[in-house]
Short mmCIF file of C-alpha atoms and ligand atoms in Angstrom, two decimals:
data_model
loop_
_atom_site.label_atom_id
_atom_site.label_comp_id
_atom_site.label_asym_id
_atom_site.label_seq_id
_atom_site.Cartn_x
_atom_site.Cartn_y
_atom_site.Cartn_z
CA MET A 1 0.02 0.03 0.19
CA LYS A 2 2.87 2.26 1.05
CA GLN A 3 4.46 1.99 -2.50
CA PHE A 4 0.96 2.37 -4.20
CA ILE A 5 0.40 5.92 -2.26
CA LYS A 6 4.12 6.30 -2.81
CA TYR A 7 5.05 5.97 -6.22
CA THR A 8 1.51 6.27 -7.84
CA LEU A 9 -1.32 8.29 -5.74
CA GLY A 10 1.40 10.43 -4.59
CA PRO A 11 2.67 11.81 -8.71
CA LEU A 12 -1.28 11.74 -9.23
CA PHE A 13 -2.18 14.07 -6.79
CA LEU A 14 0.90 15.96 -7.39
CA ALA A 15 -0.31 16.50 -11.15
CA LEU A 16 -4.00 16.95 -10.27
CA SER A 17 -2.95 19.74 -7.50
CA PHE A 18 -0.75 21.36 -10.31
CA SER A 19 -3.75 21.43 -12.94
CA VAL A 20 -6.40 22.72 -10.34
CA LEU A 21 -3.69 25.83 -9.53
CA LEU A 22 -3.17 26.21 -13.26
CA SER A 23 -6.81 26.21 -14.23
CA LEU A 24 -7.40 28.83 -11.10
CA VAL A 25 -4.72 30.84 -12.40
CA ALA A 26 -4.83 30.41 -16.42
CA GLY A 27 -7.78 28.82 -16.86
CA TRP A 28 -9.51 25.51 -16.92
CA VAL A 29 -8.56 24.44 -20.68
CA TRP A 30 -4.59 24.95 -19.38
CA GLY A 31 -5.23 23.19 -16.42
CA VAL A 32 -6.92 20.58 -18.54
CA VAL A 33 -3.72 20.89 -20.95
CA ALA A 34 -1.22 20.51 -18.15
CA PHE A 35 -2.83 17.74 -16.48
CA SER A 36 -3.13 15.69 -20.36
CA LEU A 37 0.36 16.15 -20.51
CA VAL A 38 1.69 14.71 -17.27
CA MET A 39 -0.49 11.42 -17.62
CA THR A 40 0.87 11.01 -21.19
CA GLY A 41 4.03 11.30 -19.51
CA VAL A 42 3.37 8.72 -17.15
CA ALA A 43 2.01 6.33 -19.64
CA ALA A 44 4.88 6.94 -21.97
CA ARG A 45 7.43 5.88 -18.69
CA ASP A 46 5.22 2.96 -18.12
CA SER A 47 5.31 1.76 -21.45
CA TRP A 48 8.89 2.40 -21.87
CA GLN A 49 9.56 0.19 -18.51
CA LEU A 50 7.25 -2.71 -19.90
CA LEU A 51 9.31 -2.57 -23.07
CA THR A 52 12.93 -2.48 -21.13
CA LEU A 53 11.42 -5.39 -19.16
CA ASN A 54 10.31 -7.41 -22.21
CA ARG A 55 13.97 -7.01 -23.79
CA LEU A 56 15.54 -8.20 -20.02
CA LEU A 57 13.15 -10.91 -19.91
CA GLN A 58 14.43 -12.19 -23.71
CA ARG A 59 17.82 -11.86 -22.77
CA HIS A 60 18.07 -13.10 -18.96
CA GLN A 61 19.11 -9.84 -17.88
CA MET A 62 16.84 -8.89 -14.88
CA SER A 63 20.26 -7.93 -12.93
CA ALA A 64 20.14 -4.55 -15.34
CA GLY A 65 16.65 -3.69 -14.01
CA HIS A 66 18.00 -3.15 -10.74
CA GLN A 67 18.64 0.49 -11.44
CA LEU A 68 15.47 1.30 -11.98
CA GLY A 69 13.55 2.86 -9.35
CA GLY A 70 9.95 3.06 -7.80
CA THR A 71 7.61 0.27 -8.84
CA TRP A 72 9.61 -1.01 -11.93
CA GLY A 73 12.54 -1.14 -10.23
CA GLN A 74 10.78 -3.16 -7.37
CA VAL A 75 9.05 -5.59 -9.98
CA PHE A 76 12.55 -5.79 -11.68
CA GLY A 77 14.09 -7.06 -8.35
CA GLN A 78 10.94 -9.24 -7.60
CA LEU A 79 11.60 -11.25 -11.41
CA TYR A 80 15.53 -11.16 -10.90
CA ARG A 81 15.23 -13.51 -7.54
CA LEU A 82 12.70 -15.33 -9.34
CA GLU A 83 14.75 -16.10 -11.85
CA LYS A 84 18.20 -16.25 -9.53
CA HIS A 85 16.32 -18.59 -7.21
CA ALA A 86 15.11 -21.32 -10.43
CA GLU A 87 18.78 -20.97 -11.82
CA GLN A 88 19.88 -22.31 -8.59
CA THR A 89 17.29 -25.37 -8.84
CA GLN A 90 17.97 -25.76 -12.02
CA GLN A 91 21.79 -26.05 -11.03
CA LYS A 92 20.97 -28.28 -8.41
CA LEU A 93 18.94 -30.82 -10.63
CA ARG A 94 21.77 -30.37 -12.97
CA GLU A 95 23.81 -31.72 -10.81
CA SER A 96 21.77 -34.54 -9.34
CA LEU A 97 21.23 -35.59 -12.91
CA GLU A 98 24.79 -35.81 -13.44
CA ARG A 99 25.59 -37.88 -10.00
CA PHE A 100 22.84 -40.41 -10.79
CA GLN A 101 24.66 -40.61 -14.61
CA HIS A 102 28.09 -40.89 -13.03
CA ALA A 103 26.59 -43.61 -11.05
CA GLY A 104 24.94 -45.34 -13.42
CA ALA A 105 28.08 -45.55 -15.40
CA ALA A 106 30.25 -46.93 -12.76
CA LEU A 107 27.66 -49.73 -12.11
CA PRO A 108 28.75 -53.08 -13.34
CA SER A 109 24.98 -54.20 -13.80
CA GLY A 110 23.65 -53.18 -16.90
CA VAL A 111 20.59 -50.72 -16.90
CA VAL A 112 17.76 -50.09 -19.64
CA VAL A 113 15.01 -47.60 -19.29
CA ILE A 114 12.47 -48.73 -21.56
CA ASP A 115 9.04 -47.24 -22.58
CA PRO A 116 5.46 -48.99 -23.01
CA ALA A 117 6.58 -50.00 -26.35
CA GLU A 118 9.51 -51.36 -25.33
CA ARG A 119 12.12 -48.65 -27.21
CA ILE A 120 15.05 -47.34 -25.64
CA ARG A 121 15.16 -44.10 -23.34
CA TRP A 122 17.99 -44.16 -21.70
CA CYS A 123 20.93 -47.03 -20.86
CA ASN A 124 24.25 -47.08 -18.70
CA PRO A 125 27.57 -48.19 -20.55
CA SER A 126 27.22 -51.92 -18.87
CA ALA A 127 24.16 -52.42 -20.20
CA GLU A 128 25.54 -51.15 -23.98
CA ARG A 129 28.30 -53.64 -23.30
CA HIS A 130 25.92 -56.61 -22.25
CA LEU A 131 23.96 -56.40 -25.03
CA GLY A 132 25.70 -54.70 -27.89
CA ILE A 133 23.66 -51.30 -27.87
CA HIS A 134 24.50 -47.88 -28.40
CA LEU A 135 22.92 -45.45 -26.36
CA HIS A 136 23.69 -42.68 -29.35
CA GLU A 137 22.57 -44.22 -32.47
CA ASP A 138 19.66 -46.94 -30.70
CA ARG A 139 17.90 -44.31 -28.44
CA GLY A 140 14.49 -44.75 -29.54
CA GLN A 141 14.70 -48.28 -31.03
CA SER A 142 12.67 -51.25 -30.03
CA LEU A 143 14.94 -53.13 -27.76
CA THR A 144 13.78 -56.21 -29.25
CA TYR A 145 14.69 -55.78 -32.46
CA LEU A 146 18.18 -55.36 -31.28
CA ILE A 147 18.20 -58.35 -29.07
CA ARG A 148 16.89 -61.24 -31.03
CA HIS A 149 16.23 -64.27 -28.80
CA PRO A 150 12.80 -65.54 -29.03
CA GLU A 151 12.59 -65.66 -24.99
CA PHE A 152 13.88 -62.46 -24.26
CA GLY A 153 10.88 -60.95 -26.79
CA ALA A 154 8.49 -63.46 -24.95
CA TYR A 155 9.92 -62.19 -21.37
CA LEU A 156 9.13 -58.16 -22.25
CA LYS A 157 5.66 -59.10 -23.10
CA ALA A 158 4.86 -61.37 -19.95
CA PRO A 159 3.53 -59.66 -16.72
CA PRO A 160 6.51 -58.95 -14.19
CA SER A 161 7.75 -62.17 -12.12
CA ASP A 162 10.58 -62.20 -9.90
CA ARG A 163 12.31 -64.94 -11.80
CA PRO A 164 15.15 -63.29 -13.75
CA LEU A 165 15.63 -64.74 -17.48
CA ILE A 166 18.64 -66.47 -18.22
CA LEU A 167 20.19 -65.69 -22.02
CA ARG A 168 23.28 -68.11 -22.72
CA LYS A 169 25.29 -67.44 -25.89
CA VAL A 170 24.44 -63.22 -26.12
CA ARG A 171 25.58 -61.77 -29.38
CA GLY A 172 27.17 -65.03 -30.35
CA GLY A 173 29.92 -65.41 -28.02
CA ASP A 174 30.02 -66.88 -24.33
CA LEU A 175 28.35 -63.98 -22.92
CA SER A 176 25.72 -65.49 -20.28
CA LEU A 177 23.50 -62.72 -18.63
CA SER A 178 20.85 -63.00 -15.92
CA ILE A 179 17.72 -60.31 -17.03
CA GLN A 180 15.05 -58.93 -14.99
CA VAL A 181 12.53 -56.20 -15.97
CA VAL A 182 11.48 -53.83 -12.94
CA PRO A 183 8.56 -51.79 -13.72
CA TYR A 184 8.71 -48.42 -11.93
CA SER A 185 6.05 -46.39 -13.65
CA PRO A 186 3.41 -46.78 -16.15
CA GLU A 187 5.55 -44.69 -18.59
CA GLU A 188 8.84 -46.79 -18.23
CA ARG A 189 9.81 -50.39 -17.17
CA MET A 190 14.04 -50.89 -16.32
CA LEU A 191 15.51 -54.19 -17.68
CA VAL A 192 18.18 -55.06 -15.26
CA SER A 193 21.44 -57.49 -16.87
CA HIS A 194 23.93 -59.19 -14.98
CA ASP A 195 27.24 -60.66 -16.05
CA ILE A 196 26.74 -64.16 -14.75
CA THR A 197 29.66 -66.01 -17.25
CA GLN A 198 32.26 -66.48 -14.45
CA VAL A 199 29.61 -67.98 -11.97
CA GLU A 200 28.28 -70.40 -14.85
CA ARG A 201 32.24 -71.11 -15.25
CA ASP A 202 32.49 -71.54 -11.63
CA GLU A 203 29.31 -73.97 -11.59
CA GLN A 204 30.58 -75.93 -14.18
CA VAL A 205 33.86 -76.50 -12.41
CA ARG A 206 32.29 -77.28 -9.64
CA GLN A 207 29.76 -79.58 -11.58
CA ASP A 208 32.97 -81.33 -13.28
CA PHE A 209 34.82 -81.23 -10.10
CA VAL A 210 32.15 -83.56 -8.09
CA ALA A 211 32.21 -85.84 -11.57
CA ASN A 212 35.41 -86.15 -11.73
CA VAL A 213 35.92 -87.31 -7.88
CA SER A 214 33.04 -89.65 -7.67
CA HIS A 215 34.51 -91.05 -11.15
CA GLU A 216 37.95 -91.19 -9.56
CA LEU A 217 36.36 -93.14 -6.19
CA ARG A 218 34.24 -95.35 -8.08
CA THR A 219 36.74 -97.13 -9.64
CA PRO A 220 38.69 -98.63 -6.97
CA LEU A 221 35.31 -99.18 -5.14
CA THR A 222 34.02 -101.22 -7.96
CA VAL A 223 37.44 -103.72 -7.81
CA VAL A 224 37.19 -104.17 -4.27
CA GLY A 225 33.82 -104.49 -4.39
CA GLY A 226 33.62 -107.15 -6.93
CA PHE A 227 36.58 -109.40 -5.26
CA ILE A 228 34.94 -109.16 -1.86
CA GLU A 229 31.93 -110.32 -3.67
CA THR A 230 33.65 -113.20 -5.23
CA MET A 231 35.27 -114.12 -2.16
CA LEU A 232 32.31 -114.14 -0.26
CA GLU A 233 29.82 -115.89 -2.85
CA GLY A 234 32.03 -118.15 -5.01
CA GLU A 235 34.44 -120.76 -4.93
CA PRO A 236 37.15 -120.64 -2.01
CA LEU A 237 40.18 -119.15 -3.87
CA ASP A 238 43.56 -120.79 -3.82
CA ALA A 239 46.96 -119.48 -2.23
CA ALA A 240 48.65 -117.62 -4.93
CA THR A 241 44.91 -116.50 -6.45
CA GLN A 242 44.15 -115.14 -3.00
CA HIS A 243 47.14 -112.88 -2.41
CA ARG A 244 47.01 -111.55 -6.28
CA VAL A 245 43.41 -110.44 -5.02
CA LEU A 246 44.63 -109.38 -1.64
CA ILE A 247 47.69 -107.10 -3.83
CA THR A 248 45.30 -105.53 -6.10
CA MET A 249 42.82 -104.54 -3.45
CA GLN A 250 45.56 -103.14 -1.53
CA THR A 251 46.59 -101.06 -4.57
CA GLN A 252 43.24 -99.90 -5.28
CA THR A 253 42.56 -98.52 -1.40
CA GLU A 254 45.83 -96.97 -1.36
CA ARG A 255 44.89 -95.03 -4.11
CA MET A 256 41.85 -93.94 -2.87
CA ARG A 257 43.86 -93.32 0.37
CA ARG A 258 46.16 -91.04 -1.72
CA LEU A 259 43.11 -89.16 -3.47
CA VAL A 260 41.62 -88.32 -0.44
CA GLU A 261 44.69 -86.76 1.12
CA GLU A 262 45.02 -84.85 -2.13
CA LEU A 263 41.84 -83.78 -2.07
CA LEU A 264 42.00 -82.59 1.28
CA THR A 265 45.30 -81.08 0.70
CA LEU A 266 43.75 -79.17 -2.02
CA SER A 267 41.36 -77.84 -0.24
CA ARG A 268 43.24 -76.96 2.56
CA LEU A 269 45.32 -74.82 0.20
CA GLU A 270 42.46 -73.19 -1.41
CA SER A 271 40.86 -71.58 2.00
CA GLN A 272 44.34 -70.51 2.89
CA GLN A 273 45.20 -66.72 1.22
CA SER A 274 48.66 -67.75 2.33
CA ALA A 275 50.98 -70.14 3.48
CA PRO A 276 51.12 -70.72 7.41
CA ASP A 277 54.26 -70.68 9.64
CA GLU A 278 56.85 -68.85 7.22
CA ALA A 279 60.24 -69.15 7.86
CA PRO A 280 63.42 -69.06 5.86
CA VAL A 281 63.91 -72.56 4.01
CA PRO A 282 67.59 -74.12 3.22
CA VAL A 283 67.57 -74.59 0.08
CA SER A 284 70.22 -76.86 0.37
CA ALA A 285 67.90 -78.93 3.22
CA LEU A 286 65.03 -79.03 0.81
CA MET A 287 67.42 -80.23 -2.18
CA GLN A 288 68.80 -83.09 -0.01
CA GLN A 289 65.45 -84.41 0.99
CA LEU A 290 63.70 -84.68 -2.73
CA VAL A 291 67.11 -86.32 -3.54
CA GLN A 292 66.42 -89.08 -1.66
CA MET A 293 62.70 -89.21 -2.49
CA GLY A 294 63.33 -89.00 -6.32
CA ARG A 295 65.85 -91.87 -5.69
CA GLN A 296 63.09 -93.70 -3.42
CA LEU A 297 60.91 -93.23 -6.33
CA SER A 298 63.26 -94.60 -9.31
CA HIS A 299 64.46 -97.86 -7.64
CA GLY A 300 67.69 -96.93 -9.31
CA GLN A 301 66.13 -96.96 -12.67
CA HIS A 302 66.75 -92.99 -13.78
CA GLU A 303 70.31 -90.99 -13.91
CA LEU A 304 69.32 -88.46 -10.78
CA GLU A 305 71.48 -85.34 -10.75
CA VAL A 306 72.04 -82.58 -8.52
CA THR A 307 72.89 -78.76 -9.62
CA GLY A 308 73.29 -75.00 -8.43
CA VAL A 309 73.06 -76.56 -4.81
CA CYS A 310 73.95 -73.15 -2.63
CA GLU A 311 73.31 -71.47 0.82
CA ASP A 312 69.88 -69.59 -0.37
CA SER A 313 66.92 -70.00 1.57
CA ILE A 314 63.26 -69.43 0.51
CA ILE A 315 61.23 -67.61 3.35
CA GLY A 316 57.93 -69.55 3.26
CA SER A 317 56.28 -72.69 4.66
CA GLU A 318 58.86 -75.95 4.57
CA SER A 319 56.15 -78.30 4.11
CA GLU A 320 54.25 -76.56 1.30
CA LEU A 321 57.50 -76.06 -0.60
CA LEU A 322 58.65 -80.21 -0.04
CA SER A 323 55.22 -80.75 -1.29
CA ALA A 324 55.54 -78.59 -3.97
CA PHE A 325 58.91 -79.93 -5.46
CA GLY A 326 58.45 -83.21 -4.23
CA ASN A 327 55.49 -83.39 -6.55
CA LEU A 328 57.44 -82.28 -9.22
CA VAL A 329 60.43 -84.69 -9.21
CA THR A 330 57.30 -87.44 -8.68
CA ASN A 331 56.14 -86.34 -11.72
CA ALA A 332 59.54 -86.49 -13.49
CA VAL A 333 60.07 -89.98 -12.20
CA ARG A 334 57.20 -91.35 -13.13
CA TYR A 335 56.71 -89.74 -16.50
CA THR A 336 60.64 -90.83 -17.71
CA PRO A 337 60.87 -94.20 -18.63
CA PRO A 338 63.72 -96.36 -16.92
CA GLY A 339 67.35 -95.93 -18.39
CA GLY A 340 66.22 -91.46 -18.47
CA ARG A 341 67.61 -88.48 -16.79
CA ILE A 342 66.16 -86.52 -14.04
CA MET A 343 68.24 -83.17 -12.95
CA LEU A 344 67.01 -81.13 -10.19
CA SER A 345 68.84 -77.77 -9.65
CA TRP A 346 68.44 -74.04 -8.18
CA LYS A 347 70.11 -71.01 -9.79
CA ARG A 348 69.32 -67.06 -9.59
CA GLU A 349 67.64 -65.11 -12.27
CA ARG A 350 67.19 -61.48 -12.38
CA ASN A 351 67.36 -61.72 -9.05
CA GLU A 352 64.45 -64.66 -8.78
CA GLY A 353 65.12 -67.72 -7.48
CA VAL A 354 64.50 -70.85 -9.92
CA PHE A 355 63.74 -74.41 -8.68
CA SER A 356 63.70 -76.75 -11.82
CA VAL A 357 62.88 -80.40 -12.51
CA LEU A 358 64.36 -81.55 -15.98
CA ASP A 359 63.84 -85.20 -17.17
CA SER A 360 64.12 -86.64 -20.30
CA GLY A 361 61.19 -88.07 -20.39
CA ILE A 362 57.52 -88.46 -22.47
CA GLY A 363 57.58 -84.79 -22.64
CA ILE A 364 53.63 -82.89 -22.84
CA HIS A 365 52.43 -82.18 -26.61
CA PRO A 366 51.90 -77.95 -26.39
CA GLU A 367 48.08 -77.69 -26.01
CA HIS A 368 48.17 -79.61 -23.00
CA ILE A 369 50.41 -77.12 -21.38
CA PRO A 370 48.16 -74.43 -20.37
CA ARG A 371 45.69 -77.01 -18.53
CA LEU A 372 47.84 -79.05 -16.69
CA THR A 373 47.43 -77.36 -13.35
CA GLU A 374 43.57 -77.88 -13.77
CA ARG A 375 42.62 -79.92 -11.54
CA PHE A 376 42.09 -83.82 -12.89
CA TYR A 377 43.54 -83.00 -16.04
CA ARG A 378 45.19 -85.56 -17.54
CA VAL A 379 47.29 -85.96 -20.80
CA ASP A 380 46.64 -89.70 -20.09
CA ARG A 381 44.59 -90.59 -18.15
CA ALA A 382 45.22 -95.08 -18.12
CA ARG A 383 49.37 -93.65 -17.99
CA SER A 384 48.65 -91.40 -14.84
CA ARG A 385 46.46 -94.43 -12.75
CA GLU A 386 48.98 -96.74 -14.02
CA THR A 387 51.82 -94.61 -12.20
CA GLY A 388 49.41 -93.67 -9.03
CA GLY A 389 48.55 -90.57 -10.11
CA THR A 390 45.46 -88.75 -8.97
CA GLY A 391 45.66 -85.58 -11.41
CA LEU A 392 45.39 -82.96 -8.85
CA GLY A 393 49.19 -83.04 -8.44
CA LEU A 394 50.03 -79.88 -10.24
CA ALA A 395 46.72 -78.44 -8.81
CA ILE A 396 48.60 -78.62 -5.64
CA VAL A 397 52.02 -77.13 -6.86
CA LYS A 398 49.83 -73.89 -8.50
CA GLN A 399 47.74 -73.41 -5.33
CA ILE A 400 51.76 -73.30 -3.50
CA ALA A 401 53.35 -71.52 -6.18
CA MET A 402 50.49 -68.49 -5.76
CA HIS A 403 50.95 -69.02 -1.65
CA HIS A 404 54.53 -68.13 -2.06
CA ASP A 405 54.07 -65.33 -4.59
CA SER A 406 55.46 -67.39 -7.07
CA ARG A 407 54.61 -68.78 -10.68
CA LEU A 408 55.30 -72.55 -12.12
CA GLU A 409 56.44 -72.08 -16.00
CA ILE A 410 56.44 -75.32 -18.02
CA PHE A 411 58.60 -75.88 -21.18
CA SER A 412 58.35 -79.62 -22.95
CA GLU A 413 58.60 -81.19 -26.24
CA SER A 414 56.39 -84.06 -26.75
CA GLY A 415 58.60 -87.08 -26.86
CA LYS A 416 61.57 -85.63 -25.67
CA GLY A 417 61.16 -84.63 -22.07
CA SER A 418 59.95 -81.25 -19.88
CA THR A 419 61.12 -79.04 -17.45
CA PHE A 420 59.45 -77.70 -14.65
CA SER A 421 60.38 -74.67 -12.58
CA PHE A 422 59.07 -73.24 -10.14
CA ARG A 423 60.13 -69.10 -9.78
CA VAL A 424 60.84 -67.71 -6.30
CA PRO A 425 60.11 -63.83 -6.49
CA ALA A 426 63.65 -61.88 -4.85
CA HIS A 427 61.49 -60.39 -1.90
CA ARG A 428 61.65 -64.25 -0.77
CA ILE A 429 64.83 -65.10 -0.80
CA VAL A 430 67.27 -65.15 1.70
CA ALA A 431 70.91 -65.04 0.26
CA PRO A 432 74.27 -65.40 2.32
CA ASN A 433 76.02 -61.77 2.81
P1 ADP I 501 48.79 -86.74 -12.32
O1 ADP I 501 49.01 -87.37 -10.89
O2 ADP I 501 48.05 -87.56 -13.24
O3 ADP I 501 50.35 -86.72 -12.48
P2 ADP I 501 49.24 -83.93 -11.83
O4 ADP I 501 48.38 -82.50 -12.24
O5 ADP I 501 50.67 -84.18 -11.67
O6 ADP I 501 48.42 -85.53 -12.44
O7 ADP I 501 49.91 -83.68 -13.91
C1 ADP I 501 49.19 -83.61 -15.02
C2 ADP I 501 49.35 -84.51 -15.91
O8 ADP I 501 50.45 -83.66 -16.48
C3 ADP I 501 49.82 -85.62 -15.71
O9 ADP I 501 48.68 -86.67 -16.00
C4 ADP I 501 50.49 -85.74 -17.12
O10 ADP I 501 50.14 -85.85 -18.32
C5 ADP I 501 51.18 -84.27 -17.01
N1 ADP I 501 53.13 -84.18 -16.56
C6 ADP I 501 53.16 -84.00 -15.30
N2 ADP I 501 54.28 -83.71 -15.28
C7 ADP I 501 54.91 -84.42 -15.87
C8 ADP I 501 55.97 -84.57 -17.05
N3 ADP I 501 57.05 -84.42 -15.94
N4 ADP I 501 56.53 -85.29 -18.16
C9 ADP I 501 55.04 -85.51 -19.00
N5 ADP I 501 53.82 -85.01 -18.41
C10 ADP I 501 53.70 -84.78 -17.11
#
């Protein structure tokens, strides 16, 4: 009201008073003329202010209107404050949107927002990777047109369900996806995808492992069970046959015992992050025990040599190192025909310590080498069994190498022999001064 009196009624009253005074002095015509002139000036000023407001509004320059005084100055000020507030709100929204987009981009799960006609509205980079879509090019495209799996189309059309759809061999590769559709508004649905390739692989490995263990145990159990049945129900056996049968039963039970022992060792190694009871283990002491072990197994059928015995020590678990190196020596004896040569060596290479077992045995075809440390992987199953193998030896070596920050290196040539090297990093070696 104060503003109205100050800026509108005030000038009007002044103009009126002046015009009345002029009419009294110079006649009513002059009074009317003066009043009309003042009112025309007021109207001209207001329309100029309106034009300025329009221009500033178009240019988003409301701050410039501050200099104008009076009611118009106030109108400009209010509009300027409203505009500022709207700008701040917009900035906050922009920041929230950016945060949301960054979070969406960092999500390992794929997210696609689709409209009721299954057209893409937005997706994150994981979804682009999973489904082979590109947001810039495919926005507005139908998702079922881009992903041509019949079960995918049916899943999108079906009523929402808690059960995800599992898509295998997506885009012709070996990618497996778990897909779920989450409706969150009548206008949009969200499709969430998870890469389950590794989970499926792990499950396959687990299933293979159970099948392998069952198979490995079933064979000796069938042999022993068969003999027991024959001895219980058949004719009594003569002493020589009985002896032969008992020897076979002993071999088979020994095989089962070894298998169970190695399975327990592997399971213990896999459940531990590192080797327990680490201490400096002298290489010379290890070598001595390994040569003894090799000679016992070889029964003098191989030429066994040792080179590079020194005063180095390896920081680690003595029992684990002996088990890993022992497995390599045992394999060398088992896969080298009588008369062959086996050499154990320790050398330093670029600060690393390298324990190697070289043999002149049957060797390995290159295609098998990358898979040798898989549980139960064997080049020749029958030969491995014949020599008392379980197929777990190198898997155990690999686990022990991991406990010691080390790696297993295999060089081999079919028919010529192999070298298995256990490379220990510098920080695990203690050398004499
Ligand atoms: P296994 O108990 O069958 O020997 P390992 O895990 O110790 O199991 O070895 C896996 C496979 O690697 C063996 O079955 C064999 O085919 C191959 N292998 C290991 N060491 C040697 C070697 N020194 N010479 C040739 N083949 C080897």
